[in-house]
CSV table of C-alpha atoms in Angstrom, one decimal:
chain,number,residue,atom,x,y,z
A,1,MET,CA,45.9,87.2,-51.4
A,2,PRO,CA,46.5,87.0,-47.8
A,3,ALA,CA,44.1,85.2,-45.4
A,4,THR,CA,44.4,82.3,-43.0
A,5,ALA,CA,42.9,79.0,-43.0
A,6,ALA,CA,42.3,79.6,-39.2
A,7,ALA,CA,40.7,82.8,-39.7
A,8,GLN,CA,38.9,83.7,-42.9
A,9,SER,CA,39.1,87.0,-41.9
A,10,ALA,CA,38.0,87.6,-38.7
A,11,SER,CA,37.8,91.5,-39.3
A,12,GLY,CA,35.7,90.5,-42.6
A,13,PRO,CA,35.2,93.1,-45.5
A,14,GLN,CA,34.4,96.2,-43.7
A,15,PRO,CA,33.7,99.9,-44.9
A,16,PRO,CA,36.8,101.8,-45.9
A,17,THR,CA,38.5,103.7,-43.1
A,18,PRO,CA,37.4,107.5,-42.9
A,19,PRO,CA,40.1,109.6,-44.8
A,20,ALA,CA,40.8,111.3,-41.5
A,21,ALA,CA,42.5,108.5,-40.3
A,22,LEU,CA,46.3,109.5,-40.5
A,23,ALA,CA,45.3,113.1,-40.7
A,24,ALA,CA,47.0,113.6,-37.1
A,25,PHE,CA,50.3,113.0,-39.0
A,26,ASP,CA,49.8,115.2,-42.0
A,27,ALA,CA,51.9,118.0,-40.7
A,28,LEU,CA,55.0,115.9,-40.2
A,29,VAL,CA,57.8,115.1,-42.5
A,30,PRO,CA,60.3,112.5,-42.0
A,31,GLY,CA,62.7,113.6,-39.2
A,32,ASP,CA,59.8,115.5,-37.3
A,33,LEU,CA,59.3,114.7,-33.5
A,34,ALA,CA,56.2,112.8,-32.7
A,35,PRO,CA,53.0,114.4,-31.0
A,36,GLY,CA,53.4,114.3,-27.2
A,37,TRP,CA,50.7,112.0,-26.5
A,38,LEU,CA,52.3,109.4,-28.9
A,39,ARG,CA,56.0,109.7,-27.3
A,40,ASP,CA,54.4,109.7,-23.9
A,41,GLY,CA,52.1,106.6,-24.6
A,42,VAL,CA,55.0,104.8,-26.2
A,43,THR,CA,57.4,105.5,-23.6
A,44,GLU,CA,54.9,104.4,-20.6
A,45,SER,CA,53.9,101.2,-22.2
A,46,TRP,CA,57.5,100.0,-23.4
A,47,GLN,CA,59.2,101.5,-20.5
A,48,PHE,CA,61.7,103.2,-22.7
A,49,GLY,CA,64.5,105.6,-20.9
A,50,GLN,CA,63.9,104.2,-17.6
A,51,ALA,CA,67.6,105.2,-16.5
A,52,PRO,CA,67.7,108.1,-14.3
A,53,GLY,CA,67.8,111.5,-16.5
A,54,GLY,CA,66.7,109.2,-19.1
A,55,GLU,CA,65.2,111.0,-22.5
A,56,VAL,CA,63.3,109.5,-25.0
A,57,ALA,CA,62.6,110.8,-28.5
A,58,MET,CA,60.4,109.7,-31.3
A,59,ARG,CA,60.8,111.0,-34.9
A,60,LEU,CA,58.9,110.4,-37.9
A,61,ILE,CA,60.5,107.8,-40.8
A,62,THR,CA,57.4,107.4,-43.1
A,63,VAL,CA,53.9,107.7,-43.3
A,64,SER,CA,51.9,105.0,-45.6
A,65,GLU,CA,49.3,102.7,-44.5
A,66,ASN,CA,50.7,103.2,-41.1
A,67,ALA,CA,53.0,105.9,-39.6
A,68,THR,CA,56.4,104.6,-38.6
A,69,PHE,CA,58.6,106.4,-36.0
A,70,LEU,CA,62.3,105.8,-34.8
A,71,VAL,CA,62.4,105.7,-30.9
A,72,THR,CA,65.8,106.8,-29.4
A,73,ALA,CA,66.6,106.5,-25.6
A,74,ASP,CA,69.5,108.7,-24.1
A,75,GLY,CA,70.2,109.4,-27.9
A,76,GLU,CA,70.7,105.8,-29.1
A,77,PRO,CA,68.3,104.0,-31.3
A,78,ALA,CA,66.0,101.7,-29.3
A,79,ALA,CA,62.9,100.7,-31.5
A,80,VAL,CA,60.8,101.3,-34.6
A,81,VAL,CA,57.3,102.0,-33.6
A,82,ARG,CA,54.4,101.3,-36.1
A,83,VAL,CA,51.3,103.2,-35.6
A,84,ALA,CA,48.5,101.8,-37.5
A,85,ARG,CA,46.0,103.5,-39.5
A,86,PRO,CA,42.6,103.3,-37.4
A,87,GLY,CA,40.3,100.8,-38.6
A,88,TYR,CA,42.7,98.8,-40.8
A,89,LEU,CA,43.2,95.9,-38.0
A,90,ALA,CA,40.5,94.8,-36.0
A,91,GLY,CA,41.5,94.7,-32.4
A,92,ALA,CA,44.4,93.2,-30.2
A,93,ASP,CA,44.2,90.0,-31.7
A,94,ALA,CA,44.9,91.0,-35.2
A,95,PHE,CA,48.2,92.6,-33.9
A,96,GLU,CA,49.1,89.9,-31.8
A,97,SER,CA,48.7,87.3,-34.5
A,98,GLU,CA,50.7,89.3,-36.8
A,99,VAL,CA,53.7,89.5,-34.4
A,100,ALA,CA,53.1,85.5,-33.9
A,101,TRP,CA,53.8,85.0,-37.6
A,102,VAL,CA,56.7,87.2,-37.8
A,103,ALA,CA,58.1,85.3,-34.8
A,104,ALA,CA,57.5,81.8,-36.4
A,105,LEU,CA,59.6,83.2,-39.5
A,106,ALA,CA,62.3,84.0,-37.6
A,107,ALA,CA,62.3,81.0,-35.3
A,108,ASP,CA,62.1,78.5,-38.4
A,109,GLY,CA,65.0,80.2,-40.3
A,110,VAL,CA,62.6,81.6,-43.0
A,111,CYS,CA,64.0,85.3,-43.2
A,112,GLN,CA,65.6,87.6,-40.9
A,113,VAL,CA,63.0,90.1,-39.2
A,114,PRO,CA,63.1,92.4,-36.1
A,115,ALA,CA,61.9,90.9,-33.0
A,116,ALA,CA,58.7,92.6,-31.6
A,117,LEU,CA,59.1,94.1,-28.0
A,118,ARG,CA,56.6,93.5,-25.3
A,119,THR,CA,54.8,96.1,-23.5
A,120,ARG,CA,54.9,96.7,-19.7
A,121,SER,CA,51.8,94.2,-19.5
A,122,GLY,CA,53.4,91.3,-21.4
A,123,THR,CA,51.3,92.2,-24.7
A,124,PHE,CA,52.9,93.1,-27.9
A,125,CYS,CA,50.7,96.0,-28.9
A,126,ALA,CA,49.1,98.9,-27.2
A,127,ALA,CA,46.1,101.1,-27.9
A,128,LEU,CA,47.0,104.8,-27.2
A,129,ALA,CA,44.7,107.8,-27.1
A,130,SER,CA,45.4,110.8,-28.8
A,131,ASP,CA,44.5,114.6,-27.6
A,132,ASP,CA,41.2,114.1,-29.4
A,133,GLY,CA,40.3,110.7,-27.6
A,134,ALA,CA,41.0,108.7,-30.8
A,135,ASP,CA,42.8,105.1,-30.3
A,136,TRP,CA,45.8,104.4,-32.1
A,137,TRP,CA,47.0,100.7,-32.2
A,138,CYS,CA,51.0,100.5,-31.8
A,139,VAL,CA,53.7,97.8,-32.2
A,140,ALA,CA,57.3,98.1,-31.5
A,141,TYR,CA,60.1,96.2,-33.1
A,142,GLY,CA,63.7,96.2,-32.0
A,143,TYR,CA,66.1,98.7,-34.0
A,144,VAL,CA,68.1,97.0,-36.7
A,145,SER,CA,70.7,98.9,-38.2
A,146,GLY,CA,70.9,99.2,-42.2
A,147,ARG,CA,69.6,100.9,-45.3
A,148,ILE,CA,65.8,100.6,-46.7
A,149,LEU,CA,66.4,99.0,-50.2
A,150,GLU,CA,64.2,102.0,-51.6
A,151,ASP,CA,66.4,104.7,-50.1
A,152,LEU,CA,69.7,103.0,-51.2
A,153,PHE,CA,69.0,103.0,-54.7
A,154,SER,CA,67.2,106.6,-54.8
A,155,ASP,CA,70.3,107.9,-53.0
A,156,ALA,CA,72.6,106.1,-55.4
A,157,GLY,CA,70.8,107.9,-58.2
A,158,SER,CA,70.7,111.3,-56.6
A,159,ASP,CA,74.7,111.1,-56.0
A,160,ALA,CA,75.3,110.1,-59.5
A,161,GLY,CA,73.1,113.1,-60.6
A,162,GLY,CA,71.0,110.8,-62.9
A,163,ALA,CA,68.2,108.3,-62.7
A,164,ALA,CA,68.1,106.0,-59.5
A,165,ALA,CA,70.2,102.9,-59.6
A,166,ASP,CA,68.9,99.6,-60.8
A,167,PRO,CA,67.8,97.3,-57.9
A,168,THR,CA,67.5,94.0,-59.9
A,169,SER,CA,70.7,92.8,-58.5
A,170,TYR,CA,68.6,92.0,-55.2
A,171,TYR,CA,65.7,90.2,-56.8
A,172,ARG,CA,67.1,86.7,-56.6
A,173,GLU,CA,67.4,87.0,-53.1
A,174,ILE,CA,64.0,88.6,-52.8
A,175,GLY,CA,62.5,86.1,-54.7
A,176,ALA,CA,64.1,83.2,-52.7
A,177,ILE,CA,62.8,84.8,-49.7
A,178,ASN,CA,59.3,84.9,-51.2
A,179,ALA,CA,59.4,81.0,-52.0
A,180,ARG,CA,60.3,80.5,-48.3
A,181,LEU,CA,57.5,82.5,-47.1
A,182,HIS,CA,55.3,80.7,-49.3
A,183,GLU,CA,56.6,77.2,-48.5
A,184,HIS,CA,56.4,78.0,-44.6
A,185,ALA,CA,52.7,79.2,-44.8
A,186,LEU,CA,51.9,75.6,-46.4
A,187,THR,CA,53.1,73.8,-43.4
A,188,TRP,CA,52.9,76.2,-40.2
A,189,ALA,CA,50.1,75.7,-37.9
A,190,PRO,CA,49.0,79.1,-36.5
A,191,PRO,CA,48.0,79.5,-32.8
A,192,ALA,CA,44.2,78.8,-32.2
A,193,ASP,CA,43.4,82.2,-31.8
A,194,PHE,CA,44.9,83.7,-34.8
A,195,ALA,CA,43.2,86.3,-36.7
A,196,ARG,CA,44.5,87.7,-39.9
A,197,HIS,CA,42.2,89.7,-42.6
A,198,SER,CA,41.7,88.4,-46.2
A,199,TRP,CA,42.7,90.2,-49.4
A,200,ASP,CA,39.6,88.6,-51.1
A,201,VAL,CA,38.0,90.5,-54.2
A,202,PRO,CA,35.5,92.2,-51.3
A,203,ASP,CA,38.5,93.7,-49.6
A,204,MET,CA,39.9,94.9,-52.7
A,205,LEU,CA,37.0,96.4,-54.9
A,206,GLY,CA,33.8,97.9,-54.3
A,207,PRO,CA,32.2,99.5,-51.3
A,208,THR,CA,34.1,97.4,-48.8
A,209,ALA,CA,37.5,97.9,-50.3
A,210,ARG,CA,39.9,98.3,-47.4
A,211,TRP,CA,41.6,101.0,-49.0
A,212,GLY,CA,38.8,102.8,-50.6
A,213,ARG,CA,37.3,102.4,-54.2
A,214,TRP,CA,40.0,103.0,-57.0
A,215,GLU,CA,37.1,104.6,-58.9
A,216,ASP,CA,37.0,107.5,-56.6
A,217,ALA,CA,40.6,108.4,-57.7
A,218,VAL,CA,40.0,108.5,-61.3
A,219,GLY,CA,38.4,111.5,-63.0
A,220,ASP,CA,39.5,110.7,-66.7
A,221,ALA,CA,36.7,108.7,-68.7
A,222,THR,CA,39.1,107.1,-70.9
A,223,GLU,CA,41.3,106.0,-68.1
A,224,ARG,CA,38.3,104.7,-66.1
A,225,THR,CA,37.1,102.7,-69.1
A,226,LEU,CA,40.5,101.3,-69.2
A,227,LEU,CA,40.7,100.1,-65.9
A,228,GLU,CA,37.3,98.8,-65.7
A,229,GLU,CA,38.2,96.4,-68.7
A,230,ALA,CA,41.3,95.5,-66.9
A,231,GLN,CA,39.3,94.9,-63.7
A,232,ALA,CA,36.7,92.7,-65.4
A,233,ALA,CA,39.8,90.6,-67.3
A,234,ALA,CA,41.4,90.1,-63.7
A,235,LEU,CA,38.3,89.2,-62.1
A,236,GLU,CA,37.6,86.2,-64.6
A,237,VAL,CA,41.1,85.0,-63.8
A,238,VAL,CA,40.5,85.3,-60.1
A,239,ALA,CA,37.1,83.4,-60.3
A,240,ARG,CA,38.8,80.6,-61.6
A,241,ALA,CA,41.5,80.3,-59.1
A,242,PRO,CA,41.6,77.4,-56.7
A,243,ARG,CA,40.6,77.9,-53.0
A,244,ASP,CA,42.4,75.0,-51.6
A,245,THR,CA,45.3,75.1,-49.0
A,246,ALA,CA,47.9,74.8,-51.7
A,247,ALA,CA,46.8,78.0,-53.3
A,248,TRP,CA,45.0,80.1,-50.6
A,249,GLY,CA,46.6,81.2,-47.5
A,250,LEU,CA,49.0,83.5,-45.7
A,251,VAL,CA,51.3,85.6,-48.0
A,252,HIS,CA,53.3,88.8,-47.6
A,253,ALA,CA,51.8,90.4,-50.3
A,254,ASP,CA,53.9,93.8,-49.9
A,255,LEU,CA,57.3,92.8,-50.4
A,256,ARG,CA,58.6,95.9,-52.3
A,257,PRO,CA,61.8,98.0,-51.6
A,258,SER,CA,60.4,100.2,-49.1
A,259,ASN,CA,59.7,97.0,-46.8
A,260,ILE,CA,63.3,95.5,-47.2
A,261,MET,CA,66.3,96.4,-45.4
A,262,ILE,CA,69.8,96.0,-46.5
A,263,GLN,CA,72.4,95.3,-43.9
A,264,GLY,CA,76.0,94.7,-45.3
A,265,SER,CA,75.6,91.9,-47.6
A,266,ARG,CA,72.4,90.8,-46.2
């Protein structure tokens, strides 16, 4: 359950984001060009393509809880920009805090992570206005070559003409990384203004669930009953969980194949 000792959710449990949040990118598929307002705002904020005649392009990589774009300058990969779903994180402090933690993981040798890029104003994030006046928070990271673990195995399955290949050969290393992340969180002292939201029960269930109520996605009565029973059993376990610093603090919470890159043997 990600939280911080310094900021027990500065953003706090909040109502779910309106479903229109990422609708601006619904028409895009991976490889499509970003809307002009986004490309121009990113180019201006991070000063990409400043050489005379320089050309900047942004193409969609994927859309999940964020929209992620590859930035190329003069045809060469320059950065990956993450466009956050409006309302998911509350303000610049939350994004700057995330970057601070990632930088600490790299500096302390916990794991290999891309380096965040500063904007022309010296910050790590920028709020860009879309054509309809909505603000979109963006963060840019330096480009890193490699393959997404999820793509690596789905592609291998397609090439073989059968089921996707088995990713378990990477599980030992992923587990070791997760262990180092937990160890680091126990000793790392966040900056005084560090702000990171929680994933406590009100953040996951009920009217303030950050990604909406799961009940709204289940129409079958039998499935709903089964899930309600599972939820009740899980809540009993969670209620007994300790809340001391050894058991409650920063975690990655999403170390899945689509968030892991493979570069050679690393």
